[in-house]
Amino acid sequence: MATSPPILPSEALRLAADRLASARRSFERGERGLRQLRRSRIPFINSLRNTGLTYVQARAKYDRCLDEQQRLHQQTTHALSYAERLYGTLCAQINLDEQKKAA
């Protein structure tokens, strides 16, 4: 079984930075989406009522949609936190390695 060559620290840092940037974009999209969903509560419920649902059914459907979006956003928040920690760890490790080389 062949093993892949180790990743250079600079390449690992670039990959971590890309992951962090992607996680930030996803987090920001989620924030905007949740704000928009909350602002559009009444029109959302009314549009569901136009499909024949009662107010209670439409409100329950909106609430489930909001809960699901909040759950997904929580996952994105965790992914962002992990990406920030990973990037910070790699930066600290590279700085430590550079300090050892300089000494």
Tab-separated table of N, CA and C in Angstrom:
chain	number	residue	atom	x	y	z
A	1	MET	N	0.837	-1.160	0.000
A	1	MET	CA	0.000	0.000	0.000
A	1	MET	C	0.892	1.237	0.000
A	2	ALA	N	0.682	2.128	-0.967
A	2	ALA	CA	1.495	3.331	-1.099
A	2	ALA	C	0.927	4.426	-0.198
A	3	THR	N	1.831	5.176	0.402
A	3	THR	CA	1.403	6.294	1.237
A	3	THR	C	1.673	7.579	0.475
A	4	SER	N	0.836	8.557	0.705
A	4	SER	CA	1.032	9.841	0.034
A	4	SER	C	2.112	10.625	0.764
A	5	PRO	N	2.818	11.482	0.023
A	5	PRO	CA	3.868	12.262	0.675
A	5	PRO	C	3.259	13.238	1.671
A	6	PRO	N	4.008	13.582	2.706
A	6	PRO	CA	3.464	14.520	3.708
A	6	PRO	C	3.200	15.888	3.077
A	7	ILE	N	2.201	16.558	3.605
A	7	ILE	CA	1.845	17.891	3.109
A	7	ILE	C	2.790	18.912	3.729
A	8	LEU	N	3.299	19.799	2.908
A	8	LEU	CA	4.157	20.874	3.399
A	8	LEU	C	3.349	21.798	4.306
A	9	PRO	N	3.997	22.369	5.312
A	9	PRO	CA	3.256	23.269	6.216
A	9	PRO	C	2.590	24.433	5.475
A	10	SER	N	3.256	24.980	4.468
A	10	SER	CA	2.664	26.100	3.731
A	10	SER	C	1.422	25.654	2.965
A	11	GLU	N	1.459	24.424	2.435
A	11	GLU	CA	0.296	23.887	1.718
A	11	GLU	C	-0.848	23.611	2.705
A	12	ALA	N	-0.520	23.061	3.862
A	12	ALA	CA	-1.542	22.803	4.882
A	12	ALA	C	-2.180	24.112	5.330
A	13	LEU	N	-1.372	25.158	5.476
A	13	LEU	CA	-1.889	26.459	5.895
A	13	LEU	C	-2.808	27.035	4.816
A	14	ARG	N	-2.424	26.884	3.551
A	14	ARG	CA	-3.259	27.374	2.459
A	14	ARG	C	-4.600	26.633	2.440
A	15	LEU	N	-4.553	25.317	2.610
A	15	LEU	CA	-5.791	24.529	2.649
A	15	LEU	C	-6.673	24.943	3.828
A	16	ALA	N	-6.051	25.188	4.978
A	16	ALA	CA	-6.814	25.615	6.158
A	16	ALA	C	-7.418	27.001	5.936
A	17	ALA	N	-6.669	27.891	5.274
A	17	ALA	CA	-7.190	29.232	4.986
A	17	ALA	C	-8.367	29.146	4.018
A	18	ASP	N	-8.272	28.273	3.027
A	18	ASP	CA	-9.383	28.084	2.089
A	18	ASP	C	-10.620	27.547	2.816
A	19	ARG	N	-10.384	26.598	3.698
A	19	ARG	CA	-11.490	26.013	4.470
A	19	ARG	C	-12.140	27.072	5.356
A	20	LEU	N	-11.323	27.911	5.971
A	20	LEU	CA	-11.829	28.975	6.835
A	20	LEU	C	-12.638	29.987	6.027
A	21	ALA	N	-12.133	30.370	4.858
A	21	ALA	CA	-12.859	31.330	4.021
A	21	ALA	C	-14.202	30.748	3.583
A	22	SER	N	-14.210	29.486	3.210
A	22	SER	CA	-15.451	28.831	2.801
A	22	SER	C	-16.437	28.758	3.972
A	23	ALA	N	-15.940	28.422	5.153
A	23	ALA	CA	-16.807	28.340	6.333
A	23	ALA	C	-17.383	29.715	6.676
A	24	ARG	N	-16.586	30.755	6.527
A	24	ARG	CA	-17.086	32.114	6.808
A	24	ARG	C	-18.184	32.500	5.826
A	25	ARG	N	-17.982	32.172	4.542
A	25	ARG	CA	-19.012	32.480	3.542
A	25	ARG	C	-20.307	31.735	3.855
A	26	SER	N	-20.199	30.469	4.203
A	26	SER	CA	-21.392	29.682	4.544
A	26	SER	C	-22.092	30.253	5.766
A	27	PHE	N	-21.314	30.639	6.768
A	27	PHE	CA	-21.882	31.217	7.987
A	27	PHE	C	-22.629	32.505	7.661
A	28	GLU	N	-22.017	33.370	6.856
A	28	GLU	CA	-22.652	34.646	6.508
A	28	GLU	C	-23.926	34.435	5.691
A	29	ARG	N	-23.893	33.465	4.767
A	29	ARG	CA	-25.096	33.140	4.000
A	29	ARG	C	-26.200	32.655	4.934
A	30	GLY	N	-25.840	31.839	5.892
A	30	GLY	CA	-26.820	31.339	6.858
A	30	GLY	C	-27.412	32.445	7.697
A	31	GLU	N	-26.567	33.375	8.118
A	31	GLU	CA	-27.050	34.529	8.905
A	31	GLU	C	-28.063	35.336	8.094
A	32	ARG	N	-27.709	35.627	6.842
A	32	ARG	CA	-28.625	36.400	5.979
A	32	ARG	C	-29.931	35.637	5.759
A	33	GLY	N	-29.830	34.342	5.512
A	33	GLY	CA	-31.020	33.535	5.267
A	33	GLY	C	-31.950	33.497	6.469
A	34	LEU	N	-31.379	33.339	7.660
A	34	LEU	CA	-32.212	33.322	8.868
A	34	LEU	C	-32.875	34.670	9.107
A	35	ARG	N	-32.124	35.769	8.886
A	35	ARG	CA	-32.730	37.101	9.043
A	35	ARG	C	-33.893	37.276	8.079
A	36	GLN	N	-33.685	36.859	6.838
A	36	GLN	CA	-34.731	37.003	5.833
A	36	GLN	C	-35.941	36.133	6.179
A	37	LEU	N	-35.696	34.916	6.616
A	37	LEU	CA	-36.798	34.022	6.986
A	37	LEU	C	-37.597	34.598	8.147
A	38	ARG	N	-36.911	35.149	9.129
A	38	ARG	CA	-37.617	35.733	10.281
A	38	ARG	C	-38.427	36.967	9.875
A	39	ARG	N	-37.854	37.791	8.979
A	39	ARG	CA	-38.562	39.000	8.535
A	39	ARG	C	-39.792	38.651	7.690
A	40	SER	N	-39.762	37.503	7.034
A	40	SER	CA	-40.848	37.164	6.118
A	40	SER	C	-41.840	36.183	6.733
A	41	ARG	N	-41.930	36.158	8.030
A	41	ARG	CA	-42.803	35.192	8.710
A	41	ARG	C	-44.246	35.278	8.232
A	42	ILE	N	-44.822	36.463	8.299
A	42	ILE	CA	-46.234	36.622	7.939
A	42	ILE	C	-46.466	36.314	6.452
A	43	PRO	N	-45.670	36.873	5.526
A	43	PRO	CA	-45.884	36.508	4.114
A	43	PRO	C	-45.685	35.013	3.853
A	44	PHE	N	-44.733	34.396	4.541
A	44	PHE	CA	-44.481	32.965	4.396
A	44	PHE	C	-45.719	32.173	4.809
A	45	ILE	N	-46.254	32.505	5.975
A	45	ILE	CA	-47.443	31.808	6.472
A	45	ILE	C	-48.633	32.049	5.545
A	46	ASN	N	-48.794	33.287	5.100
A	46	ASN	CA	-49.914	33.586	4.202
A	46	ASN	C	-49.784	32.850	2.872
A	47	SER	N	-48.575	32.726	2.358
A	47	SER	CA	-48.409	32.000	1.096
A	47	SER	C	-48.764	30.525	1.276
A	48	LEU	N	-48.453	29.976	2.437
A	48	LEU	CA	-48.843	28.595	2.722
A	48	LEU	C	-50.362	28.475	2.874
A	49	ARG	N	-50.966	29.483	3.450
A	49	ARG	CA	-52.429	29.457	3.611
A	49	ARG	C	-53.112	29.497	2.250
A	50	ASN	N	-52.463	30.168	1.277
A	50	ASN	CA	-53.036	30.224	-0.076
A	50	ASN	C	-53.037	28.866	-0.760
A	51	THR	N	-52.288	27.907	-0.204
A	51	THR	CA	-52.286	26.552	-0.767
A	51	THR	C	-53.375	25.692	-0.147
A	52	GLY	N	-54.154	26.273	0.780
A	52	GLY	CA	-55.256	25.531	1.378
A	52	GLY	C	-55.004	25.112	2.817
A	53	LEU	N	-53.845	25.426	3.359
A	53	LEU	CA	-53.566	25.076	4.754
A	53	LEU	C	-54.286	26.036	5.685
A	54	THR	N	-54.592	25.571	6.873
A	54	THR	CA	-55.144	26.471	7.886
A	54	THR	C	-53.993	27.306	8.452
A	55	TYR	N	-54.362	28.344	9.199
A	55	TYR	CA	-53.324	29.188	9.794
A	55	TYR	C	-52.419	28.370	10.715
A	56	VAL	N	-53.009	27.502	11.523
A	56	VAL	CA	-52.246	26.688	12.465
A	56	VAL	C	-51.288	25.755	11.712
A	57	GLN	N	-51.774	25.130	10.641
A	57	GLN	CA	-50.921	24.246	9.848
A	57	GLN	C	-49.777	25.026	9.192
A	58	ALA	N	-50.107	26.191	8.649
A	58	ALA	CA	-49.094	27.012	7.984
A	58	ALA	C	-48.053	27.509	8.994
A	59	ARG	N	-48.518	27.925	10.165
A	59	ARG	CA	-47.585	28.386	11.197
A	59	ARG	C	-46.678	27.245	11.653
A	60	ALA	N	-47.237	26.052	11.805
A	60	ALA	CA	-46.430	24.890	12.202
A	60	ALA	C	-45.381	24.574	11.134
A	61	LYS	N	-45.777	24.688	9.870
A	61	LYS	CA	-44.832	24.430	8.782
A	61	LYS	C	-43.710	25.479	8.791
A	62	TYR	N	-44.065	26.740	9.015
A	62	TYR	CA	-43.056	27.802	9.116
A	62	TYR	C	-42.110	27.519	10.285
A	63	ASP	N	-42.673	27.161	11.426
A	63	ASP	CA	-41.859	26.883	12.613
A	63	ASP	C	-40.885	25.732	12.364
A	64	ARG	N	-41.358	24.672	11.687
A	64	ARG	CA	-40.470	23.551	11.361
A	64	ARG	C	-39.363	23.992	10.412
A	65	CYS	N	-39.721	24.809	9.444
A	65	CYS	CA	-38.728	25.328	8.492
A	65	CYS	C	-37.684	26.162	9.228
A	66	LEU	N	-38.129	27.037	10.107
A	66	LEU	CA	-37.209	27.871	10.879
A	66	LEU	C	-36.315	27.016	11.768
A	67	ASP	N	-36.886	26.025	12.438
A	67	ASP	CA	-36.089	25.133	13.293
A	67	ASP	C	-35.021	24.406	12.484
A	68	GLU	N	-35.381	23.928	11.310
A	68	GLU	CA	-34.424	23.212	10.457
A	68	GLU	C	-33.301	24.146	10.002
A	69	GLN	N	-33.657	25.368	9.625
A	69	GLN	CA	-32.640	26.321	9.193
A	69	GLN	C	-31.711	26.690	10.354
A	70	GLN	N	-32.257	26.813	11.543
A	70	GLN	CA	-31.431	27.105	12.713
A	70	GLN	C	-30.498	25.938	13.022
A	71	ARG	N	-30.993	24.713	12.860
A	71	ARG	CA	-30.152	23.529	13.080
A	71	ARG	C	-29.006	23.490	12.077
A	72	LEU	N	-29.316	23.748	10.820
A	72	LEU	CA	-28.273	23.764	9.793
A	72	LEU	C	-27.264	24.880	10.050
A	73	HIS	N	-27.768	26.014	10.503
A	73	HIS	CA	-26.865	27.138	10.796
A	73	HIS	C	-25.966	26.812	11.990
A	74	GLN	N	-26.488	26.081	12.947
A	74	GLN	CA	-25.678	25.662	14.093
A	74	GLN	C	-24.541	24.764	13.623
A	75	GLN	N	-24.817	23.866	12.687
A	75	GLN	CA	-23.760	23.021	12.125
A	75	GLN	C	-22.700	23.873	11.429
A	76	THR	N	-23.149	24.882	10.704
A	76	THR	CA	-22.221	25.782	10.024
A	76	THR	C	-21.384	26.549	11.040
A	77	THR	N	-21.986	26.932	12.144
A	77	THR	CA	-21.269	27.631	13.208
A	77	THR	C	-20.172	26.736	13.788
A	78	HIS	N	-20.488	25.471	13.980
A	78	HIS	CA	-19.481	24.525	14.489
A	78	HIS	C	-18.354	24.335	13.469
A	79	ALA	N	-18.704	24.248	12.194
A	79	ALA	CA	-17.689	24.099	11.141
A	79	ALA	C	-16.785	25.321	11.094
A	80	LEU	N	-17.356	26.507	11.265
A	80	LEU	CA	-16.561	27.733	11.280
A	80	LEU	C	-15.617	27.738	12.477
A	81	SER	N	-16.118	27.370	13.627
A	81	SER	CA	-15.296	27.328	14.838
A	81	SER	C	-14.128	26.359	14.652
A	82	TYR	N	-14.401	25.185	14.084
A	82	TYR	CA	-13.349	24.200	13.847
A	82	TYR	C	-12.315	24.745	12.862
A	83	ALA	N	-12.766	25.374	11.789
A	83	ALA	CA	-11.853	25.925	10.786
A	83	ALA	C	-10.969	27.015	11.402
A	84	GLU	N	-11.545	27.840	12.270
A	84	GLU	CA	-10.751	28.886	12.940
A	84	GLU	C	-9.694	28.264	13.846
A	85	ARG	N	-10.074	27.226	14.609
A	85	ARG	CA	-9.107	26.573	15.490
A	85	ARG	C	-7.998	25.890	14.698
A	86	LEU	N	-8.362	25.214	13.615
A	86	LEU	CA	-7.380	24.534	12.781
A	86	LEU	C	-6.399	25.535	12.181
A	87	TYR	N	-6.903	26.616	11.650
A	87	TYR	CA	-6.040	27.637	11.055
A	87	TYR	C	-5.119	28.241	12.113
A	88	GLY	N	-5.663	28.552	13.268
A	88	GLY	CA	-4.852	29.119	14.349
A	88	GLY	C	-3.764	28.159	14.809
A	89	THR	N	-4.105	26.879	14.913
A	89	THR	CA	-3.127	25.867	15.325
A	89	THR	C	-1.998	25.764	14.307
A	90	LEU	N	-2.359	25.744	13.032
A	90	LEU	CA	-1.327	25.655	11.997
A	90	LEU	C	-0.437	26.893	11.986
A	91	CYS	N	-1.030	28.063	12.159
A	91	CYS	CA	-0.227	29.300	12.225
A	91	CYS	C	0.745	29.244	13.394
A	92	ALA	N	0.254	28.816	14.546
A	92	ALA	CA	1.111	28.730	15.732
A	92	ALA	C	2.229	27.715	15.514
A	93	GLN	N	1.908	26.590	14.889
A	93	GLN	CA	2.913	25.568	14.638
A	93	GLN	C	3.988	26.070	13.671
A	94	ILE	N	3.577	26.767	12.637
A	94	ILE	CA	4.537	27.310	11.674
A	94	ILE	C	5.409	28.358	12.342
A	95	ASN	N	4.825	29.217	13.165
A	95	ASN	CA	5.609	30.221	13.892
A	95	ASN	C	6.612	29.564	14.828
A	96	LEU	N	6.183	28.513	15.517
A	96	LEU	CA	7.072	27.795	16.419
A	96	LEU	C	8.226	27.155	15.649
A	97	ASP	N	7.908	26.545	14.497
A	97	ASP	CA	8.946	25.931	13.667
A	97	ASP	C	9.959	26.976	13.183
A	98	GLU	N	9.463	28.149	12.797
A	98	GLU	CA	10.341	29.226	12.326
A	98	GLU	C	11.230	29.730	13.459
A	99	GLN	N	10.671	29.827	14.663
A	99	GLN	CA	11.462	30.263	15.809
A	99	GLN	C	12.556	29.249	16.140
A	100	LYS	N	12.250	27.969	16.018
A	100	LYS	CA	13.255	26.935	16.265
A	100	LYS	C	14.366	26.995	15.238
A	101	LYS	N	14.019	27.271	13.967
A	101	LYS	CA	15.019	27.374	12.915
A	101	LYS	C	15.923	28.588	13.137
A	102	ALA	N	15.315	29.686	13.627
A	102	ALA	CA	16.076	30.916	13.839
A	102	ALA	C	17.010	30.799	15.039
A	103	ALA	N	16.687	29.943	15.977
A	103	ALA	CA	17.490	29.816	17.193
A	103	ALA	C	18.720	28.967	16.995
